PDB file of C-alpha atoms and ligand atoms in Angstrom:
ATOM      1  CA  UNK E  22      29.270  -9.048  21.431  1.00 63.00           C
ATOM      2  CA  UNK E  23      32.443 -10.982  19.254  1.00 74.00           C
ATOM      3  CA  UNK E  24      32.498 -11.087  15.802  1.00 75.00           C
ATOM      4  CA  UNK E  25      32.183 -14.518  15.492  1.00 79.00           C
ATOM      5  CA  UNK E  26      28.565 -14.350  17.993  1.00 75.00           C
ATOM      6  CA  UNK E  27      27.503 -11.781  15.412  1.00 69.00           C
ATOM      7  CA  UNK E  28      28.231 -13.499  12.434  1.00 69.00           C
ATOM      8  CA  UNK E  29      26.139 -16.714  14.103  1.00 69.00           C
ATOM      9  CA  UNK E  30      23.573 -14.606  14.964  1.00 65.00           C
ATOM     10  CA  UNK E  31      23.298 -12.504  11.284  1.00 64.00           C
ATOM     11  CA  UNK E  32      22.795 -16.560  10.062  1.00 67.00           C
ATOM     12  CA  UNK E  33      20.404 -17.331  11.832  1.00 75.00           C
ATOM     13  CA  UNK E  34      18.082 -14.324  10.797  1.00 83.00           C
ATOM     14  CA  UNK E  35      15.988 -15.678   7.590  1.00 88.00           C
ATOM     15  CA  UNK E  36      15.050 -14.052   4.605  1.00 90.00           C
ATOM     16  CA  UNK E  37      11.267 -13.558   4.449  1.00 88.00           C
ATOM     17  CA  UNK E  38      10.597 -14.078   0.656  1.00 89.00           C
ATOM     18  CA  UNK E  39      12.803 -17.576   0.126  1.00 90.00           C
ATOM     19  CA  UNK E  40      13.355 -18.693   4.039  1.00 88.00           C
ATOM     20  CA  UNK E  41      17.258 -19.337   3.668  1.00 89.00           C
ATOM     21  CA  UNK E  42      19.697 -17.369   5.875  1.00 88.00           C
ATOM     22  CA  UNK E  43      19.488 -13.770   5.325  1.00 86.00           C
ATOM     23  CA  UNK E  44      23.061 -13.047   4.871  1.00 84.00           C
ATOM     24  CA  UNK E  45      24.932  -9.774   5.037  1.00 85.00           C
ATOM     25  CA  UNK E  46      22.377  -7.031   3.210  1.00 87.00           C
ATOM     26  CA  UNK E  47      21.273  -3.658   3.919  1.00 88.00           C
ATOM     27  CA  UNK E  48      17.802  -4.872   2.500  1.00 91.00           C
ATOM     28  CA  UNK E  49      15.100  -6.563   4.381  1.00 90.00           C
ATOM     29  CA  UNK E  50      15.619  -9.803   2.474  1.00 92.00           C
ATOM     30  CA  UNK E  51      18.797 -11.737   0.711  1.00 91.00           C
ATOM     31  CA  UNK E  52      20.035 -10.231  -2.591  1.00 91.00           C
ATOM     32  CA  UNK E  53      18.705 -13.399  -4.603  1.00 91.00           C
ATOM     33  CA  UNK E  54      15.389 -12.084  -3.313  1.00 92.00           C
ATOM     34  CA  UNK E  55      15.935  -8.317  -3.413  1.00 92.00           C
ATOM     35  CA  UNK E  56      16.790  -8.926  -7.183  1.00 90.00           C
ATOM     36  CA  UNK E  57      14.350 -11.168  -8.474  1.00 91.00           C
ATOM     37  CA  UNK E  58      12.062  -8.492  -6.786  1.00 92.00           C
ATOM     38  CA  UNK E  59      13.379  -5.763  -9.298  1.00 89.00           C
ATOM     39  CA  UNK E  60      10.580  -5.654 -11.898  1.00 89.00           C
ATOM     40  CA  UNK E  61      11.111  -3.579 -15.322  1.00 88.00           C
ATOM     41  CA  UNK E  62       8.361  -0.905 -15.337  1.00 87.00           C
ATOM     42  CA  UNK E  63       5.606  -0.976 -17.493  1.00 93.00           C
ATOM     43  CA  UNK E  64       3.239   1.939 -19.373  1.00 95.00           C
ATOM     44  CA  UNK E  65       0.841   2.388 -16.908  1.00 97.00           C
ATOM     45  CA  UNK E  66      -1.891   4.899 -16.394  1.00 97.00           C
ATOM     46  CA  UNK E  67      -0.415   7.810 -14.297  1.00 97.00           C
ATOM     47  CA  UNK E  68      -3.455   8.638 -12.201  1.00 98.00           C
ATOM     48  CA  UNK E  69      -4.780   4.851 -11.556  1.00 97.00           C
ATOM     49  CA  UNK E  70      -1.564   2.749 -12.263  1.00 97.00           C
ATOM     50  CA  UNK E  71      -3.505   0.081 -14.321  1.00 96.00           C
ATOM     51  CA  UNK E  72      -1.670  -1.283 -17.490  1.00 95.00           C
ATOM     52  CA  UNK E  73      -1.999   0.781 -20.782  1.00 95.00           C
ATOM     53  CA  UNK E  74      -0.383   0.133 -24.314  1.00 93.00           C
ATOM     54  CA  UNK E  75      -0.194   3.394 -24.620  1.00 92.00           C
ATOM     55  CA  UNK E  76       1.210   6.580 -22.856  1.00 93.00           C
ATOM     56  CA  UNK E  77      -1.576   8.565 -21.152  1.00 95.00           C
ATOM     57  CA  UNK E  78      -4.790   8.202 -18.791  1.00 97.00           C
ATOM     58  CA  UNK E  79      -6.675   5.044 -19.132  1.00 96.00           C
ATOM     59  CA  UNK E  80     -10.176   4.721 -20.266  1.00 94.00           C
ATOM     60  CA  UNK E  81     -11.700   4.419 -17.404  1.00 94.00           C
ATOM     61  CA  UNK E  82      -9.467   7.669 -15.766  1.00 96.00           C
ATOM     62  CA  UNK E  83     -10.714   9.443 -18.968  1.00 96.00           C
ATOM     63  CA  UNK E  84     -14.517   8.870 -18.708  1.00 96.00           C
ATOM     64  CA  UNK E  85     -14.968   9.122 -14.829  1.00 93.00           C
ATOM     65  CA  UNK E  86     -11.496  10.198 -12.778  1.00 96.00           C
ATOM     66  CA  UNK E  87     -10.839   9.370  -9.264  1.00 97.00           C
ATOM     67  CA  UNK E  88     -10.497  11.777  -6.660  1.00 97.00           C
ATOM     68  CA  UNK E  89      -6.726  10.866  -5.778  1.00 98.00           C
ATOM     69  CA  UNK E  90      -4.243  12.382  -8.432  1.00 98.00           C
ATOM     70  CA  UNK E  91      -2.056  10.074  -9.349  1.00 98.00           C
ATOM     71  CA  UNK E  92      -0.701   6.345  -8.487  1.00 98.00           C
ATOM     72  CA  UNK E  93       2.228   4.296  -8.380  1.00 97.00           C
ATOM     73  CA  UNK E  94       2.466   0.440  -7.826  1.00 97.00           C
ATOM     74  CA  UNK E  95       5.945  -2.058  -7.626  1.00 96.00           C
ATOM     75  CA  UNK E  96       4.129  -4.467  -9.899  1.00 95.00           C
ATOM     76  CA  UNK E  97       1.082  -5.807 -10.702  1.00 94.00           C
ATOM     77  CA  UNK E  98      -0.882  -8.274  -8.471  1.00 93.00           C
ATOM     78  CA  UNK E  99       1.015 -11.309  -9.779  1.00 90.00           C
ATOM     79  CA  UNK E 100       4.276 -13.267  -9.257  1.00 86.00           C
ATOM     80  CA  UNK E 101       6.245 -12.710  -7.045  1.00 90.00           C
ATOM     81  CA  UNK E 102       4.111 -10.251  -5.173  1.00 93.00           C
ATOM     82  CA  UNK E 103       1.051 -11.979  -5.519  1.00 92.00           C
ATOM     83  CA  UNK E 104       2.073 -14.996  -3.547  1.00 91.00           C
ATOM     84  CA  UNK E 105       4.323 -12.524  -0.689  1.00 93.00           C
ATOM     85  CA  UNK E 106       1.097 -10.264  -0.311  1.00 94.00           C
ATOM     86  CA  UNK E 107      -1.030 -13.405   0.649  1.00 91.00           C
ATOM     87  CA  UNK E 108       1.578 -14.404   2.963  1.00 90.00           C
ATOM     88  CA  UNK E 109       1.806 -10.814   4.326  1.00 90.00           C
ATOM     89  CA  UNK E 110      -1.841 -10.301   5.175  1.00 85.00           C
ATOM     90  CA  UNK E 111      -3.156 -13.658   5.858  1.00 83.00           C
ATOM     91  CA  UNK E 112      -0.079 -15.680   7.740  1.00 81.00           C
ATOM     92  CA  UNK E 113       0.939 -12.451   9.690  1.00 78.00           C
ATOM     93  CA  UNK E 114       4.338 -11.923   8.313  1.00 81.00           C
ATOM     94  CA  UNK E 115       5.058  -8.320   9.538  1.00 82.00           C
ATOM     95  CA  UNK E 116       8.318  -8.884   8.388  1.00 83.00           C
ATOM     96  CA  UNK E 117       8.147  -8.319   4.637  1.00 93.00           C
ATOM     97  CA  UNK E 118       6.030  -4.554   5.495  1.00 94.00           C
ATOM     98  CA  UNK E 119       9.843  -3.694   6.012  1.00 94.00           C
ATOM     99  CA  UNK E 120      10.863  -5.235   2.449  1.00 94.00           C
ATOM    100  CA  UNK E 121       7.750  -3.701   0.553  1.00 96.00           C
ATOM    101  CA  UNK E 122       8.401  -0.524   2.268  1.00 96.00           C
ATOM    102  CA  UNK E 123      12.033  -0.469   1.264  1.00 94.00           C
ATOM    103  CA  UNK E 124      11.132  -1.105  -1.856  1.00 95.00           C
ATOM    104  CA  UNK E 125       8.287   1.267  -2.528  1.00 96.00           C
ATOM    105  CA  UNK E 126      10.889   3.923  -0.966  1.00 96.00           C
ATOM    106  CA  UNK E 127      13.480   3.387  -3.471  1.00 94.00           C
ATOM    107  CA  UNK E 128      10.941   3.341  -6.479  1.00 94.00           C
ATOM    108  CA  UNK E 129       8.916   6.420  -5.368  1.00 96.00           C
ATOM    109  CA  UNK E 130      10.975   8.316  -3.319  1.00 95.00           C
ATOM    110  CA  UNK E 131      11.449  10.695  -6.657  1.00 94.00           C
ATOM    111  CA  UNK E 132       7.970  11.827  -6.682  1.00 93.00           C
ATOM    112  CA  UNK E 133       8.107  12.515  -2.930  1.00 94.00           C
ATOM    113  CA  UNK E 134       9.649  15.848  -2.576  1.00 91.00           C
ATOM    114  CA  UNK E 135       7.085  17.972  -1.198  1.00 96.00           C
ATOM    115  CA  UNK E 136       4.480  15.392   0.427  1.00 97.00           C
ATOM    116  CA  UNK E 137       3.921  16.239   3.427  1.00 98.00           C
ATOM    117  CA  UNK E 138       2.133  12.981   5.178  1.00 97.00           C
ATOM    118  CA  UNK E 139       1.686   9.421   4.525  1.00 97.00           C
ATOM    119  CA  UNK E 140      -1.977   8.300   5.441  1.00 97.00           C
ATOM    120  CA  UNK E 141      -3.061   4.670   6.000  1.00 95.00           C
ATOM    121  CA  UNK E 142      -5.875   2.910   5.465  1.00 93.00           C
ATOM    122  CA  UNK E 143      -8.289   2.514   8.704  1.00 90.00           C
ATOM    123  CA  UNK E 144      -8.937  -1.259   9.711  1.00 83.00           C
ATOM    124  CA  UNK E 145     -11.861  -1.733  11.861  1.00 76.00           C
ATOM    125  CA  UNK E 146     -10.840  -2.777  15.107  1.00 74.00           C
ATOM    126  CA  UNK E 147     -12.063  -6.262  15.189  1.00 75.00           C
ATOM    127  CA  UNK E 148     -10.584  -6.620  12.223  1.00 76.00           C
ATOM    128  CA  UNK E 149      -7.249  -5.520  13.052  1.00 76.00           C
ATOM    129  CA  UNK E 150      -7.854  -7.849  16.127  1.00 77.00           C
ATOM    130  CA  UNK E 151      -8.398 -10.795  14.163  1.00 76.00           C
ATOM    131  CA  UNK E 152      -5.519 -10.081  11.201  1.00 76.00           C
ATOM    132  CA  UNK E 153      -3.200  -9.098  14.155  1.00 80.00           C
ATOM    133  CA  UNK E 154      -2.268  -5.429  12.566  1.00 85.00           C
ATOM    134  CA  UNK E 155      -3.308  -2.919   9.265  1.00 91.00           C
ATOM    135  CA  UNK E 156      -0.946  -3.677   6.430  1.00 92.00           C
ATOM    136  CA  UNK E 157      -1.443  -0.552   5.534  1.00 94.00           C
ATOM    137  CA  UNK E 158       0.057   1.042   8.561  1.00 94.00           C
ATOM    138  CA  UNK E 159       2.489  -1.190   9.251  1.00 94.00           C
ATOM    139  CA  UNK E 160       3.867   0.102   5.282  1.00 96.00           C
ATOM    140  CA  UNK E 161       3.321   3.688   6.902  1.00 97.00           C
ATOM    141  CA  UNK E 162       5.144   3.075   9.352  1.00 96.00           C
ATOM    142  CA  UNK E 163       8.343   1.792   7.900  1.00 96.00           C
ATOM    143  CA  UNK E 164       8.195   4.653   4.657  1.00 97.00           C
ATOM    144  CA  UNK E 165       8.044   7.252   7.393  1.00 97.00           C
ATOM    145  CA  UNK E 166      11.564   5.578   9.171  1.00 96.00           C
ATOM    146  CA  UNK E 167      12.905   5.521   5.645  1.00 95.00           C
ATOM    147  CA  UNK E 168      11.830   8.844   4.641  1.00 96.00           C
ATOM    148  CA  UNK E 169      11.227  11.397   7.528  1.00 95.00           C
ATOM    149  CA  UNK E 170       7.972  11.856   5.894  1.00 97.00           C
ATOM    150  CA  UNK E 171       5.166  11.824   9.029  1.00 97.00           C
ATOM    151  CA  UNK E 172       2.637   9.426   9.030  1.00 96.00           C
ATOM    152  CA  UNK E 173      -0.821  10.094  10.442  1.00 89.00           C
ATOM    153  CA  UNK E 174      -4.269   7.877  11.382  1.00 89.00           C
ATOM    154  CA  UNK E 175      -6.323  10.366   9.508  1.00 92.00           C
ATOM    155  CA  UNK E 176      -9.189   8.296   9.034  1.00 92.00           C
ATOM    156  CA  UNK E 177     -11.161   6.252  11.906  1.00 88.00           C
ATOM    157  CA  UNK E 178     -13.146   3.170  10.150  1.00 85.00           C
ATOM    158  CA  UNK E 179     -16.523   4.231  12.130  1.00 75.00           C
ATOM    159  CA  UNK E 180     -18.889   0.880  10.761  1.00 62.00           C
ATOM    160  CA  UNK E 181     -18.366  -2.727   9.982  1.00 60.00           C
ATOM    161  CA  UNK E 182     -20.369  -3.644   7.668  1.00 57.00           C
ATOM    162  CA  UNK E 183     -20.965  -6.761   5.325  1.00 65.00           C
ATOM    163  CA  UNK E 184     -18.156  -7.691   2.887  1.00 71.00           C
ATOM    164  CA  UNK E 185     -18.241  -5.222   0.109  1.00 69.00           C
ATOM    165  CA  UNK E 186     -18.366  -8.255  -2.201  1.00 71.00           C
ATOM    166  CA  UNK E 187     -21.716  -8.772  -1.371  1.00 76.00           C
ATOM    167  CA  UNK E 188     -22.705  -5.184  -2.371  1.00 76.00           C
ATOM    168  CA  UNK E 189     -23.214  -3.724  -6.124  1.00 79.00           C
ATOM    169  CA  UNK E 190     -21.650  -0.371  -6.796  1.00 77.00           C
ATOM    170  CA  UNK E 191     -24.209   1.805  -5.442  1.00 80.00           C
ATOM    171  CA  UNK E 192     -24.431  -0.049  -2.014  1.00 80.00           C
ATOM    172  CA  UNK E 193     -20.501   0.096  -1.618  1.00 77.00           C
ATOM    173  CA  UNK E 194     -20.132   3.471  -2.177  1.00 77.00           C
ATOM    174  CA  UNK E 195     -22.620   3.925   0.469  1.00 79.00           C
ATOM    175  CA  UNK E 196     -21.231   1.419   2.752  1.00 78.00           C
ATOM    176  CA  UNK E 197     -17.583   2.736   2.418  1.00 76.00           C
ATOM    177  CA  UNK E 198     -18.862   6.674   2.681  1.00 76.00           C
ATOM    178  CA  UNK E 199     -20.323   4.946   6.345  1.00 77.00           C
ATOM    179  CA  UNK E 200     -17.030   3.466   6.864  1.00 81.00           C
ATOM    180  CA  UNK E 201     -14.602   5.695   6.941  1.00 87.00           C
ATOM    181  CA  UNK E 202     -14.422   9.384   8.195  1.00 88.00           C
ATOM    182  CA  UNK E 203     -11.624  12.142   9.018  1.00 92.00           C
ATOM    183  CA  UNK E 204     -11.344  12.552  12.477  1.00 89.00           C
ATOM    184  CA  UNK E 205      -9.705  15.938  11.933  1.00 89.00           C
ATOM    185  CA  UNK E 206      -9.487  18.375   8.946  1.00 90.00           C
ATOM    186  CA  UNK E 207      -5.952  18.355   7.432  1.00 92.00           C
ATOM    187  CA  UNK E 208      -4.271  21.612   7.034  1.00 92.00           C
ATOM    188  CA  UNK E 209      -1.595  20.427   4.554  1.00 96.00           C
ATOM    189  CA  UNK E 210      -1.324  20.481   0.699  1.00 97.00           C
ATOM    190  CA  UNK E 211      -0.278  17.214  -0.495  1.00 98.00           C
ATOM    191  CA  UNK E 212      -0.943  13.453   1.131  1.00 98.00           C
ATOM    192  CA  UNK E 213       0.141   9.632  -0.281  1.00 98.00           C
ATOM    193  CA  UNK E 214      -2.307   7.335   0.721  1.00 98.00           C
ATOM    194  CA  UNK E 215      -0.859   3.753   1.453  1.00 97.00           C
ATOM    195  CA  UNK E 216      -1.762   0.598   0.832  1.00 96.00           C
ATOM    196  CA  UNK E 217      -1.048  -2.955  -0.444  1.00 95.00           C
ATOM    197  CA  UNK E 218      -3.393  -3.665  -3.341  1.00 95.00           C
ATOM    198  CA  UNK E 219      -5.669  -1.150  -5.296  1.00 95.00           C
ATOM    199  CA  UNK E 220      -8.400  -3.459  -7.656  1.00 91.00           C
ATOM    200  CA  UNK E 221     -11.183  -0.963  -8.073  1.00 89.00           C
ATOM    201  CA  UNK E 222      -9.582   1.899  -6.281  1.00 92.00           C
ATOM    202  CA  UNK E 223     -13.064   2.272  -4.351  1.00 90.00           C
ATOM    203  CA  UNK E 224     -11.712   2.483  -1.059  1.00 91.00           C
ATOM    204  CA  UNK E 225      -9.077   5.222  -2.159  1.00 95.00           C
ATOM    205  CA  UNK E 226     -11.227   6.869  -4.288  1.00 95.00           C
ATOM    206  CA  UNK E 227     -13.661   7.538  -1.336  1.00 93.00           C
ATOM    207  CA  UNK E 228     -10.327   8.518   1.140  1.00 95.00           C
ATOM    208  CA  UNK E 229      -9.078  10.449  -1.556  1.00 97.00           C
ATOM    209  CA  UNK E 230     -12.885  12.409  -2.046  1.00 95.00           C
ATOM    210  CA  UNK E 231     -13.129  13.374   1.873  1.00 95.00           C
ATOM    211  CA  UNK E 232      -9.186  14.487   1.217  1.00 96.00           C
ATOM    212  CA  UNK E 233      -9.950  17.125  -1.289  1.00 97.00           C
ATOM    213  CA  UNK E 234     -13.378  18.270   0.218  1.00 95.00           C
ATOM    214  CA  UNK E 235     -11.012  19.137   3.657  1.00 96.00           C
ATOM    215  CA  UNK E 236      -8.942  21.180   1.262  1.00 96.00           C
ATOM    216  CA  UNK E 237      -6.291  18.948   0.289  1.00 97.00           C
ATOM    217  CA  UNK E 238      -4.864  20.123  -3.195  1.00 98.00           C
ATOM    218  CA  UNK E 239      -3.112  16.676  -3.847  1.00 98.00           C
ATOM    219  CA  UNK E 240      -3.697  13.039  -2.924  1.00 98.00           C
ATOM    220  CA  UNK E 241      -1.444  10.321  -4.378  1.00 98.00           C
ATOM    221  CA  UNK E 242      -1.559   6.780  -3.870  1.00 98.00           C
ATOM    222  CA  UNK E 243       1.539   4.465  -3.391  1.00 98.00           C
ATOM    223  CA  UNK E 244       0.432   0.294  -3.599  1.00 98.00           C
ATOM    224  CA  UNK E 245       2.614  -2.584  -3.626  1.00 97.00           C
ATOM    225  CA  UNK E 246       0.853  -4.127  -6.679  1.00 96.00           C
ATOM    226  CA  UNK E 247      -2.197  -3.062  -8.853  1.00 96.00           C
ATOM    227  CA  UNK E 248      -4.471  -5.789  -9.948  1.00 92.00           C
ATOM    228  CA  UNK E 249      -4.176  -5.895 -13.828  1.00 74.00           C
ATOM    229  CA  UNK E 250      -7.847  -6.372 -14.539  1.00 60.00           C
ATOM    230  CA  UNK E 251     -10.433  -4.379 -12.124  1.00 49.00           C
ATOM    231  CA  UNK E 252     -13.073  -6.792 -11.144  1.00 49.00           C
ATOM    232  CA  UNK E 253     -16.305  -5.076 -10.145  1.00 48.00           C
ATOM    233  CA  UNK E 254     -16.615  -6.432  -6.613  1.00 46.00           C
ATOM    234  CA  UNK E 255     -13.237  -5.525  -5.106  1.00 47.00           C
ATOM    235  CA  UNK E 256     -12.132  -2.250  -2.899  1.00 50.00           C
TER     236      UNK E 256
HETATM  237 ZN1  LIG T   9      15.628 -14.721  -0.086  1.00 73.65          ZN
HETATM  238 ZN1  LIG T  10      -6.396   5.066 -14.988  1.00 73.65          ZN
END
C-alpha cells in the first residue's frame, strides 16, 4: 500500500471521544482528546479511591474495610468520562476500551510490578448477549496487550437475579454472594480486578472476599472513574 492510500486511509479512521479524523497518534484517540483526557489527580482514599480532603483512609475504609487492598480510578464519574462511559456501555462503542485501557496503563502501570493477573468482572450471559460484550473484559483484554500482564475469567456469574437496585444491603450481598463464584482456586499472590465504575464497591468487595478466602494475599482494583458520592443502591 502507497503512502498517499495510507495517509487517506489514517483520515478516514475517527476519533472515538470527539468524532473528527483521528490523525497521526500512537493513542487510541486524537491528541485534542488524549489531552483534555489528562485529569490532575486528586487526594483520594488509597484503599477505595473515593475523594478525601485529607491524606489517608476514608471514613467509611476506617470503620468497615473492603476486602480488596487498594484502588485506583482516572477520574471521578463525571465529565468527560461520565458522558464516554455511557457511550461505552450502552451504544456499544468497543472502541474507546482501547483508549481507557491506554490510559489506565499509563496511570497505573507504576503500581503494577509484581501483579500477576488481571481479573474481570463476570457478565451473565444474557446479559453480555444483550450489551454485545463485558466492559470489563474487553479493558482486560487490552491492559494485558499493553502490559504482558495475563488476564483470566476467574469468576463465572452463576444467577441472574433482579436488579440489585431493587434490593437493600442485606439482600444484595446475598444476591451477589449467589452471583458470582471462582471456578478455580488461584494459586498466585497478587490480582487487579477490572472494571469501569466502582459506586459502592459491592460487587468488588464480594470478588475481592472469595479472592482472599482462595489464598490470595493482595487484590487491587483498577476503575476508569469512581463515583464521588456512594449511593446506597449501586454495585
Ligand atoms: Zn478527538
Ligand atoms: Zn475508602
Amino acid at each position: 500500500m502507497g503512502p498517499k492510500i495510507q495517509k487517506i486511509l489514517a483520515s478516514l479512521v475517527m476519533c472515538p471521544v470527539c468524532m473528527q479524523p483521528l490523525g497521526e497518534t500512537e493513542h487510541a484517540c486524537c491528541q485534542w482528546c488524549w489531552q483534555r483526557l489528562q485529569l490532575p489527580q486528586k487526594t483520594r482514599c488509597p484503599q477505595c479511591a473515593i475523594e478525601v480532603t485529607f491524606d489517608g483512609l476514608c471514613g467509611e475504609c476506617l470503620s468497615q474495610p473492603p476486602y480488596f487492598d487498594y484502588s485506583y480510578c482516572l477520574s471521578d464519574f463525571d465529565w468527560p468520562y461520565a458522558a464516554l462511559i455511557k457511550k461505552f456501555k450502552y451504544q456499544k462503542q468497543r472502541s474507546l476500551a482501547k483508549l481507557f485501557a491506554q490510559q489506565m496503563w499509563l496511570q497505573f502501570s507504576d503500581y503494577s510490578y509484581d501483579v500477576e493477573q488481571f481479573v474481570f468482572v463476570p457478565m451473565h450471559w444474557w446479559k453480555k448477549h444483550r450489551r454485545g460484550f463485558n466492559q470489563s473484559q474487553a479493558l482486560c483484554q487490552y491492559l494485558s496487550q499493553f502490559s504482558q500482564i495475563p488476564t483470566d475469567a476467574l469468576f463465572k456469574s452463576t444467577f441472574q437475579t433482579k436488579s440489585l437496585a431493587q434490593l437493600n444491603a442485606k439482600q444484595r450481598q446475598i444476591a451477589l454472594i449467589k452471583r458470582f463464584s471462582l471456578r478455580a482456586k488461584p494459586k498466585l499472590k497478587h490480582i487487579v480486578l477490572i472494571d469501569d465504575v466502582m459506586t459502592t464497591g459491592a460487587t468488588l468487595n464480594c470478588l475481592s472476599k472469595q479472592l482472599k478466602a482462595a489464598g490470595v494475599q493482595r487484590v487491587g482494583v483498577w476503575l476508569i472513574a469512581r463515583t464521588a458520592k456512594p449511593n446506597k443502591t449501586g454495585t
